[in-house]
Coordinates of C-alpha atoms and ligand atoms in Angstrom, one line a residue:
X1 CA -20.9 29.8 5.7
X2 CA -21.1 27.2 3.1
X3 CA -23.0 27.2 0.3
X4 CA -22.7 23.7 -1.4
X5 CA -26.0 22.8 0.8
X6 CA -29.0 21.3 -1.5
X7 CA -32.0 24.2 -1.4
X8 CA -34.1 23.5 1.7
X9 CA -37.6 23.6 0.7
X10 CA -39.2 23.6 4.2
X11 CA -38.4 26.9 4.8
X12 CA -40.9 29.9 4.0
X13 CA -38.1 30.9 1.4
X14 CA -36.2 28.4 -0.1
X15 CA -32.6 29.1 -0.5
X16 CA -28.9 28.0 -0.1
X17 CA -27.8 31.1 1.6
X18 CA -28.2 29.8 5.3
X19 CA -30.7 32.5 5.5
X20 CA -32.1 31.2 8.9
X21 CA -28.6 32.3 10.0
X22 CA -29.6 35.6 9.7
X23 CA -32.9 37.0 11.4
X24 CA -32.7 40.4 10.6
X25 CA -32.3 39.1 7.0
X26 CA -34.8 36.3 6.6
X27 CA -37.7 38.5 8.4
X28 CA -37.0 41.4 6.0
X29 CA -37.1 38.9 3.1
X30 CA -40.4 37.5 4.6
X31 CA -42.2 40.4 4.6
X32 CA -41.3 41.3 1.3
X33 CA -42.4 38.2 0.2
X34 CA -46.9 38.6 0.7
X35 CA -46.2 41.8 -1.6
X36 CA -44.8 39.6 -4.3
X37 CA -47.1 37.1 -4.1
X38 CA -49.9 40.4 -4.4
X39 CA -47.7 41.3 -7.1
X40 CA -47.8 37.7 -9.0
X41 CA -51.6 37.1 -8.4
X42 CA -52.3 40.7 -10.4
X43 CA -49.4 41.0 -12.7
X44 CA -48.7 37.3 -13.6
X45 CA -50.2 34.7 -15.5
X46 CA -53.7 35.8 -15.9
X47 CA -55.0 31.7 -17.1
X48 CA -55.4 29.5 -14.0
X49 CA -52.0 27.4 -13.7
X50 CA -53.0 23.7 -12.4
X51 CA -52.0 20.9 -14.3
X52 CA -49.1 22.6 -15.6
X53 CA -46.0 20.7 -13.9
X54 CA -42.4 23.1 -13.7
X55 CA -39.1 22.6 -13.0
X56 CA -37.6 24.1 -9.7
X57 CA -33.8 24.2 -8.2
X58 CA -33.0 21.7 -6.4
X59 CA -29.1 22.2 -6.0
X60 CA -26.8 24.4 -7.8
X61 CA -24.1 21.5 -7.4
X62 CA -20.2 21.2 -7.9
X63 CA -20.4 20.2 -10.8
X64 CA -20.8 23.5 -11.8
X65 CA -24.8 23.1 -13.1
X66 CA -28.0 23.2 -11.5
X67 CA -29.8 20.1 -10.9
X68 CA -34.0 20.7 -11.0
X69 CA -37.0 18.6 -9.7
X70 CA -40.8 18.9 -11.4
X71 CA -43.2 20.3 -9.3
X72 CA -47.4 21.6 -10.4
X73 CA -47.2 25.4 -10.5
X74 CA -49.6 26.0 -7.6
X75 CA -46.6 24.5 -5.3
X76 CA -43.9 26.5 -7.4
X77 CA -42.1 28.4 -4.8
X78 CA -39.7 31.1 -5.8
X79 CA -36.3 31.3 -3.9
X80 CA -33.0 32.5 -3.4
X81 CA -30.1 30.3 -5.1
X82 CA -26.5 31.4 -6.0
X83 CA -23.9 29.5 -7.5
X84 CA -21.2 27.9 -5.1
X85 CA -18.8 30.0 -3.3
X86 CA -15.0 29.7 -5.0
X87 CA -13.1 31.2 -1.7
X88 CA -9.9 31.9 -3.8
X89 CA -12.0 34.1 -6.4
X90 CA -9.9 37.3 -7.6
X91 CA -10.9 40.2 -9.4
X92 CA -10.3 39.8 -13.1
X93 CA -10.4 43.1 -14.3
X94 CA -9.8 46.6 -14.1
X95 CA -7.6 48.7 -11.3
X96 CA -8.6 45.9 -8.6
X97 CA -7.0 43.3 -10.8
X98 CA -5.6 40.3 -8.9
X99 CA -7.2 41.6 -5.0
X100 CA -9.2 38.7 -3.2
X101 CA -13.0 39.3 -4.7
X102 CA -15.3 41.4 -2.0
X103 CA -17.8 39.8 0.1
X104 CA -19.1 42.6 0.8
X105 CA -19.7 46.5 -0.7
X106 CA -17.2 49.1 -0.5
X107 CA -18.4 52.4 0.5
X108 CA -17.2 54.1 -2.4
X109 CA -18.8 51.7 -4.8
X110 CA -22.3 51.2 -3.1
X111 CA -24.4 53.8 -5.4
X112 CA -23.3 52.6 -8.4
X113 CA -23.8 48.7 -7.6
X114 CA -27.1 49.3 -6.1
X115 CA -28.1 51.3 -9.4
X116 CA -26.6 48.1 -11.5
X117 CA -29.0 46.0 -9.4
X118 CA -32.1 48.2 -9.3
X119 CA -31.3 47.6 -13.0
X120 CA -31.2 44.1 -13.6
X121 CA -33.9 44.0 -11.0
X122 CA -36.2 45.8 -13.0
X123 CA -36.3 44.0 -16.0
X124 CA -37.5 40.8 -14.4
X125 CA -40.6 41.3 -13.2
X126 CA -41.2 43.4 -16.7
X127 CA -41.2 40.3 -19.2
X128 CA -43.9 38.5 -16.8
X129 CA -46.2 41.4 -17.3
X130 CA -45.5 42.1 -20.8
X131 CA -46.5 38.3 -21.2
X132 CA -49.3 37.9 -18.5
X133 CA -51.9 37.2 -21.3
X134 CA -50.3 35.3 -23.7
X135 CA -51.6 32.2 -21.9
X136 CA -55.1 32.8 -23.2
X137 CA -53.6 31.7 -26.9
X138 CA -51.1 29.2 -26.3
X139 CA -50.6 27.3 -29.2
X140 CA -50.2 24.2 -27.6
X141 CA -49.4 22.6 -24.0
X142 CA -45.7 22.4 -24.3
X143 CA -45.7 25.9 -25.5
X144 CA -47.7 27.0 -22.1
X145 CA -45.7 24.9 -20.0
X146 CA -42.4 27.1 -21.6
X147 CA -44.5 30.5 -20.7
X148 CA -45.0 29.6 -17.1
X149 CA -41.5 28.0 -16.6
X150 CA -40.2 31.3 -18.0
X151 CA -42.4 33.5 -16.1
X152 CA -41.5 31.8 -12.7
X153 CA -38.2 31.5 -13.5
X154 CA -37.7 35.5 -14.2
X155 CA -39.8 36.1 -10.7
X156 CA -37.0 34.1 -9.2
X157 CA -34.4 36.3 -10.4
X158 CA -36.4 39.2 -9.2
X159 CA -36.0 37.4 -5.8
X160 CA -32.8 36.9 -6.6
X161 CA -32.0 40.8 -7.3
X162 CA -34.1 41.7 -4.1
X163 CA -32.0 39.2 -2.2
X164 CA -28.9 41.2 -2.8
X165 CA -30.8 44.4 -1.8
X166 CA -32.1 43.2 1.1
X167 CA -28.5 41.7 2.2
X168 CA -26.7 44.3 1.3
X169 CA -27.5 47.7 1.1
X170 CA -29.8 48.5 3.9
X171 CA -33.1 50.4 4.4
X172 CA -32.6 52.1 0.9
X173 CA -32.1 48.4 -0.7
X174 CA -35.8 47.6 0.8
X175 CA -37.1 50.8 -0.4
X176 CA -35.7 49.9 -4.1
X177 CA -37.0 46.2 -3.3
X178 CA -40.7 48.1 -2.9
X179 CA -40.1 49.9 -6.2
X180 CA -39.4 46.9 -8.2
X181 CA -43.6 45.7 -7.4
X182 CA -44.5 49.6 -7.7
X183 CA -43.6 49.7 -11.2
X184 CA -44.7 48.2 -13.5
X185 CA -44.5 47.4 -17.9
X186 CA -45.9 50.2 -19.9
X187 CA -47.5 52.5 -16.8
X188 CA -48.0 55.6 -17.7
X189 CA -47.2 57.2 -14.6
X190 CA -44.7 54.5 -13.1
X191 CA -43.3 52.6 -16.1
X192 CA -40.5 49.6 -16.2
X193 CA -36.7 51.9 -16.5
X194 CA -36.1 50.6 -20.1
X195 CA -37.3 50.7 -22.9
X196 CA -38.0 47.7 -24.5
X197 CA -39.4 46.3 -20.9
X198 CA -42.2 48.5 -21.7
X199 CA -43.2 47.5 -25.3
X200 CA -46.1 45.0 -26.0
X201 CA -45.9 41.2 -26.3
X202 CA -49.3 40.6 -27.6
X203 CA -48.9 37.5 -29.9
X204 CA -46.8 33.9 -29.4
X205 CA -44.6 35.1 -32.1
X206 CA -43.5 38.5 -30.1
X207 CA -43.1 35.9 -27.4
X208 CA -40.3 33.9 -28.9
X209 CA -38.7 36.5 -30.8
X210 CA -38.8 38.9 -27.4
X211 CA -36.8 35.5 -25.8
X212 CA -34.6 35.2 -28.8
X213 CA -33.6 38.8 -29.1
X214 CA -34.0 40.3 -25.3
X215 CA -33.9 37.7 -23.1
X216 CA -30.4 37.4 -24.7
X217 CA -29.6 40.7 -23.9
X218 CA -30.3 39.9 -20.6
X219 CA -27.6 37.0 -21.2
X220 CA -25.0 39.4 -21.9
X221 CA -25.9 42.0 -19.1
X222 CA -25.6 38.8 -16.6
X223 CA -22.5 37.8 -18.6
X224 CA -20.9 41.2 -17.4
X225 CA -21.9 41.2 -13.9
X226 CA -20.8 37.8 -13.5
X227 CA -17.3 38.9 -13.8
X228 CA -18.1 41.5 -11.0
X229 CA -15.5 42.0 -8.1
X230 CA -18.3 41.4 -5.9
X231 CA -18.7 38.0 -5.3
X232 CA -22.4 37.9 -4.0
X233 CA -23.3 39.7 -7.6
X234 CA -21.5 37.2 -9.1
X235 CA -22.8 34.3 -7.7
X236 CA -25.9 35.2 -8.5
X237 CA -25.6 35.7 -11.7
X238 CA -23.8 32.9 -13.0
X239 CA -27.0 31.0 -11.6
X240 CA -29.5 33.1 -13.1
X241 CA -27.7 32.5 -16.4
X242 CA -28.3 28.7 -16.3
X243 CA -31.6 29.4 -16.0
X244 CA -31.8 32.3 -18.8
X245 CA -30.2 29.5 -21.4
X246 CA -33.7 27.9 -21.3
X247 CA -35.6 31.0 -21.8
X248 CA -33.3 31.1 -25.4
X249 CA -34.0 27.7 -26.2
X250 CA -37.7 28.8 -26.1
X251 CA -37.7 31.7 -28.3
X252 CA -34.8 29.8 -30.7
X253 CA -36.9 26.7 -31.5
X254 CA -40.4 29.0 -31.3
X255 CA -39.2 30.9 -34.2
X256 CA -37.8 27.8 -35.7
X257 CA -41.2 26.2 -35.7
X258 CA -42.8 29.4 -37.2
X259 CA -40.2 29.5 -40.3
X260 CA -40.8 25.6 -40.4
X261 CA -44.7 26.2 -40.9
X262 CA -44.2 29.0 -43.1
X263 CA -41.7 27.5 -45.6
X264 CA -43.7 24.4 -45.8
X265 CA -47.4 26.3 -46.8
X266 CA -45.6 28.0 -49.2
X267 CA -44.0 24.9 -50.7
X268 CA -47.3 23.2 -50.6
X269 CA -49.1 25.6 -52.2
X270 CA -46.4 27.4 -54.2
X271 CA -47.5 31.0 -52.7
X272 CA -46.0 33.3 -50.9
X273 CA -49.4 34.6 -49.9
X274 CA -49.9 32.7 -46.8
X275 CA -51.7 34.3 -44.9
X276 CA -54.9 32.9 -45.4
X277 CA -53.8 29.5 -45.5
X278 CA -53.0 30.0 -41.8
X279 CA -49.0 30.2 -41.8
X280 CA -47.0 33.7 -41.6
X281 CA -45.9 35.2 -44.3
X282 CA -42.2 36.1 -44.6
X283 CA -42.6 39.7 -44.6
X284 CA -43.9 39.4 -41.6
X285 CA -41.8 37.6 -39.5
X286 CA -38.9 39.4 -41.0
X287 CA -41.1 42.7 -39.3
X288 CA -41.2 41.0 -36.2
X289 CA -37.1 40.3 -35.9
X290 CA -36.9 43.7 -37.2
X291 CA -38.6 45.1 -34.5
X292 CA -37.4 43.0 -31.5
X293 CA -33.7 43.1 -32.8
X294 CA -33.8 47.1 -32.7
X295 CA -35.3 47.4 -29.7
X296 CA -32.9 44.7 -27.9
X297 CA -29.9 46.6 -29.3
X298 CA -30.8 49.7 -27.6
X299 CA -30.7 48.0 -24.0
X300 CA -27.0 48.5 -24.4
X301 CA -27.3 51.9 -24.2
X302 CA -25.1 54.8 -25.9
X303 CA -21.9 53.3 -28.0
X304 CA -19.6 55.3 -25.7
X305 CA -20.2 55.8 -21.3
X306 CA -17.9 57.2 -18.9
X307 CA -20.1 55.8 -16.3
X308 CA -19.3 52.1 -18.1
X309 CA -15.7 52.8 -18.2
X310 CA -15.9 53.7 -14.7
X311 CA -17.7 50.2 -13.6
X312 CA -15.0 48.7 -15.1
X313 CA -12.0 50.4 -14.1
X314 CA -14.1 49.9 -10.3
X315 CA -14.4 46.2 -10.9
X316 CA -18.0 46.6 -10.6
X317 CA -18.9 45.2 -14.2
X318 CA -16.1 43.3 -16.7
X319 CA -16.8 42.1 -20.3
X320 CA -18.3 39.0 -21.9
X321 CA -16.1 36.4 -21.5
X322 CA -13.6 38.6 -19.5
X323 CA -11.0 35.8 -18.8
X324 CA -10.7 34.7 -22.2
X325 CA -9.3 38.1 -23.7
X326 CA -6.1 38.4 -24.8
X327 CA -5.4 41.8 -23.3
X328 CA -4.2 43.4 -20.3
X329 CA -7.9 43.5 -18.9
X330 CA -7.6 47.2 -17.7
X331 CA -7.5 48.8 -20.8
X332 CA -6.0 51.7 -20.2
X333 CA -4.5 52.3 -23.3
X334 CA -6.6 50.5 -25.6
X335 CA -8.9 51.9 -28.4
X336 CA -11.5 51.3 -30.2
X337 CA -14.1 51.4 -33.5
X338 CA -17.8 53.1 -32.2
X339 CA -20.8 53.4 -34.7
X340 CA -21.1 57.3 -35.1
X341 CA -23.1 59.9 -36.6
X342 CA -20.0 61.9 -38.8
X343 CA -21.3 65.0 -40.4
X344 CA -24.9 63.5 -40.4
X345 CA -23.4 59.9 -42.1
X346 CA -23.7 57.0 -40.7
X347 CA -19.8 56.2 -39.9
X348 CA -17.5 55.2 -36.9
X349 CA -15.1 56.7 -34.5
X350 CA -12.0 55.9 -32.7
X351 CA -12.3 56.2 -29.2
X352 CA -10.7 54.8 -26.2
X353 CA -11.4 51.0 -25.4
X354 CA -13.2 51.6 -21.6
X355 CA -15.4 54.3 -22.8
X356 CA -16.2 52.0 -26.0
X357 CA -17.4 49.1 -23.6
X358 CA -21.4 49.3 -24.5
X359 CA -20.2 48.7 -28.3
X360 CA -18.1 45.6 -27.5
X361 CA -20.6 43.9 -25.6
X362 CA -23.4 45.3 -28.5
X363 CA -21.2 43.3 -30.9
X364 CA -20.9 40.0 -29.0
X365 CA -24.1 40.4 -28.9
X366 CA -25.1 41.1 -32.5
X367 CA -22.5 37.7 -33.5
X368 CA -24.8 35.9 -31.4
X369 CA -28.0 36.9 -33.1
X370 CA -26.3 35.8 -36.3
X371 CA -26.7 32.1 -35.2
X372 CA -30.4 32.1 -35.0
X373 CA -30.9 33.7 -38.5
X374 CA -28.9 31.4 -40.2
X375 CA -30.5 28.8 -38.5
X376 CA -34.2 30.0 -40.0
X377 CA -32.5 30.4 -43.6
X378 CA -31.4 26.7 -43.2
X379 CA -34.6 25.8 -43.1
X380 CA -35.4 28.1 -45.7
X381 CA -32.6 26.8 -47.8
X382 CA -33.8 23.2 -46.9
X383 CA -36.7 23.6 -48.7
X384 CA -35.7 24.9 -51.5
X385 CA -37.0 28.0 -50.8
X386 CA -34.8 31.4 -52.5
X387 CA -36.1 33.5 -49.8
X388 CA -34.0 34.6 -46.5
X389 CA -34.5 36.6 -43.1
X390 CA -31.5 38.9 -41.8
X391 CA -30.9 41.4 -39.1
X392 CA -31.8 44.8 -39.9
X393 CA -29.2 47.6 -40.1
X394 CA -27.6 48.5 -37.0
X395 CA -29.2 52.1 -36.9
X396 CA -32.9 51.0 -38.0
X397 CA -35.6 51.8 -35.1
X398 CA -33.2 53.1 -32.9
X399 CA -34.3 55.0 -29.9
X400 CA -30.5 55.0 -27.9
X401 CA -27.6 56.1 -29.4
X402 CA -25.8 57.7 -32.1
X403 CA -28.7 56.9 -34.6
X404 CA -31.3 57.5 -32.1
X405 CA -31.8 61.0 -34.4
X406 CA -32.1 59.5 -37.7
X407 CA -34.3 57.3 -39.8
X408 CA -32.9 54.3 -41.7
X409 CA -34.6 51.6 -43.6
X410 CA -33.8 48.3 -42.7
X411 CA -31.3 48.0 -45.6
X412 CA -29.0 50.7 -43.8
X413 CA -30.6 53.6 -46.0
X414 CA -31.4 57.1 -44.6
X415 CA -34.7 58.8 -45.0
X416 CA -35.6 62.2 -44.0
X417 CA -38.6 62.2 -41.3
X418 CA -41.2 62.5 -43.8
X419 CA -40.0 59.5 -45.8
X420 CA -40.0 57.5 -42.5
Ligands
FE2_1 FE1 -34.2 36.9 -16.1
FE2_2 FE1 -35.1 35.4 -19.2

């Protein structure tokens, strides 16, 4: 079956998976599809959509990147699109190291890949609803146009999780296909699985620093499951990350123009009090990273997990930029530095490298947040201004984890409950 086809738009479900190949598969899909759309009309964008023109996949190319066409958002149509097939794909990591990559799931495996999925799934359809009203106060055009894209663009990689589901793991794959529509962000009684999926995004300023800070965490999760031994996974994710890139440029450059505003009232008018001059003050935009930042870094759940070590050692889920390590990429008897609670101190602890996997990819992620604060204290530093933003302590706000039990000021300082 090849996959190097351009996406074929006159079917019901786009895609470049050959679905009409499969019956069984393509009505399955089809009759998920009206519950989606249900889904979309009452959780999506809640501002009427014409005139706003989006890109769509048109081919996911050998070249290596995806090549889109513009179409309005009323004829937006989600689909299923993986990156190209390499037939001579091997697993990179772990005890399966150097086998031929599986095209399909392993018995012993299946639980814990469909849990990875129902996973990933979940947090898709959770940023459009967290973001279904921001329309309503869109700063400008261009900045609406971004909101849809990205909002289409993560209901595609819900497809794109439901795909897998549907293809591969049976009647209990639909049933966890259902669940992703039954929840939903912030229900009381049916709520998104994590956390931060199921916080507010009430303002445009949540809105970039929610795709600065989470939608990369969703860059690293994808960056992990790209490297999975089984190749459908992986397919899929190395397209959803193309996509996910843009969602970062969005939140990057919506922060940027924030600082920008900011550092140029208070230049003007030689205040920090901007507030009612219409600009953000510092103090609060450094609240705003604070809070997305914390939040984001407990998506990578506890610093130590057997059950990651296991993924791993399974082939099921590798590290960021697993091919580019200088290591034996099994581990076995590596180590590693956690952040640990010692004797009520804020400390770390050796522990072995596979059950210290969460903290490695926590810290390629934390590197990467790095870029975009310097990049706001250029523009600080460009105008002169002595002021700077920075990424709060590691254990400030944190809800997973070793500090989940303590209170620290963003500064890295503990307080006692009452002083919190
Ligand atoms: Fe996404
Ligand atoms: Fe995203």
């Amino acid at each position: 079956m090849s996959v190097t086809s351009p996406a074929d738009y006159t079917e019901k479900i786009p895609n470049n998976v050959s679905l009409h190949e499969d019956r069984r598969l393509q009505r399955a899909l089809e009759s998920w599809q009206p519950d989606f759309l249900d889904w979309w009309q009452t959780m999506g964008p809640s501002l009427p959509t014409q005139d706003v023109y989006l890109r769509t996949a048109v081919n996911v190319g050998r070249e290596g990147w995806a090549q889109f066409g513009h179409v309005p958002m009323l004829d937006y149509r989600w689909g299923i699109f993986l990156a190209e097939q390499d037939p001579d794909r091997r697993v990179g990591f772990g005890q399966h190291k150097g086998e031929p990559a599986w095209q399909k799931v392993p018995g012993e495996y299946r639980a814990d890949l469909l849990r990875l999925i129902v996973i990933q799934g979940d947090t898709e359809p959770a940023s459009v609803e967290q973001q279904r009203n921001l329309g309503a106060t869109a700063p400008s055009l261009y900045d609406l146009r971004n909101l849809f894209q990205v909002n289409v663009e993560e209901g595609r990689h819900l497809w794109a999780m439901v795909y897998l589901l549907h293809a591969y793991f049976g009647r209990e794959g639909r049933e966890e296909a259902a669940e992703l529509l039954r929840r939903n962000s912030g229900s009381s009684d049916a709520p998104r699985i994590l956390g931060a999926f199921n916080e507010e995004t009430p303002d445009w300023l949540s809105f970039y620093m929610f795709t600065y800070f989470t939608d990369r965490d969703g860059k690293y999760q994808l960056g992990t499951l790209k490297e999975s031994a089984f190749d459908p996974l992986s397919r899929t994710c190395e397209f959803m990350l193309k996509e996910e890139a843009h969602h970062m440029m969005v939140g990057t450059t919506g922060v940027d123009r924030v600082v920008e505003r900011t550092a140029q009232v208070m230049i003007e008018n030689d205040t920090d009090d901007v507030a009612a001059l219409g600009a953000i003050p510092l103090p609060v935009i450094q609240k705003y990273l604070n809070f997305h930042y914390s939040v984001s870094l407990d998506l990578f759940g506890g610093e130590t997990s057997t059950n990651v070590a296991n993924y791993y050692t399974a082939g099921l889920k590798g590290r960021w930029s697993e091919d580019r390590r200088p290591d034996d990429h099994r581990l076995t008897d590596d180590s590693i530095m956690v952040d640990a609670l010692i004797d009520g101190e804020i400390g770390e602890l050796e522990v072995a490298a596979l059950t210290g996997l969460n903290t490695d990819l926590r810290r390629q992620y934390i590197n990467d947040c790095r870029g975009g604060v310097n990049r706001w204290n250029k523009i600080l530093a460009d105008g002169g201004l002595p002021q700077r933003l920075k990424l709060p302590h590691i254990a400030f706000n944190r809800r997973v984890g070793a500090f989940a039990g303590i209170e620290v000021t963003p500064d890295g300082q503990q307080l006692t409950a009452a002083e919190w």
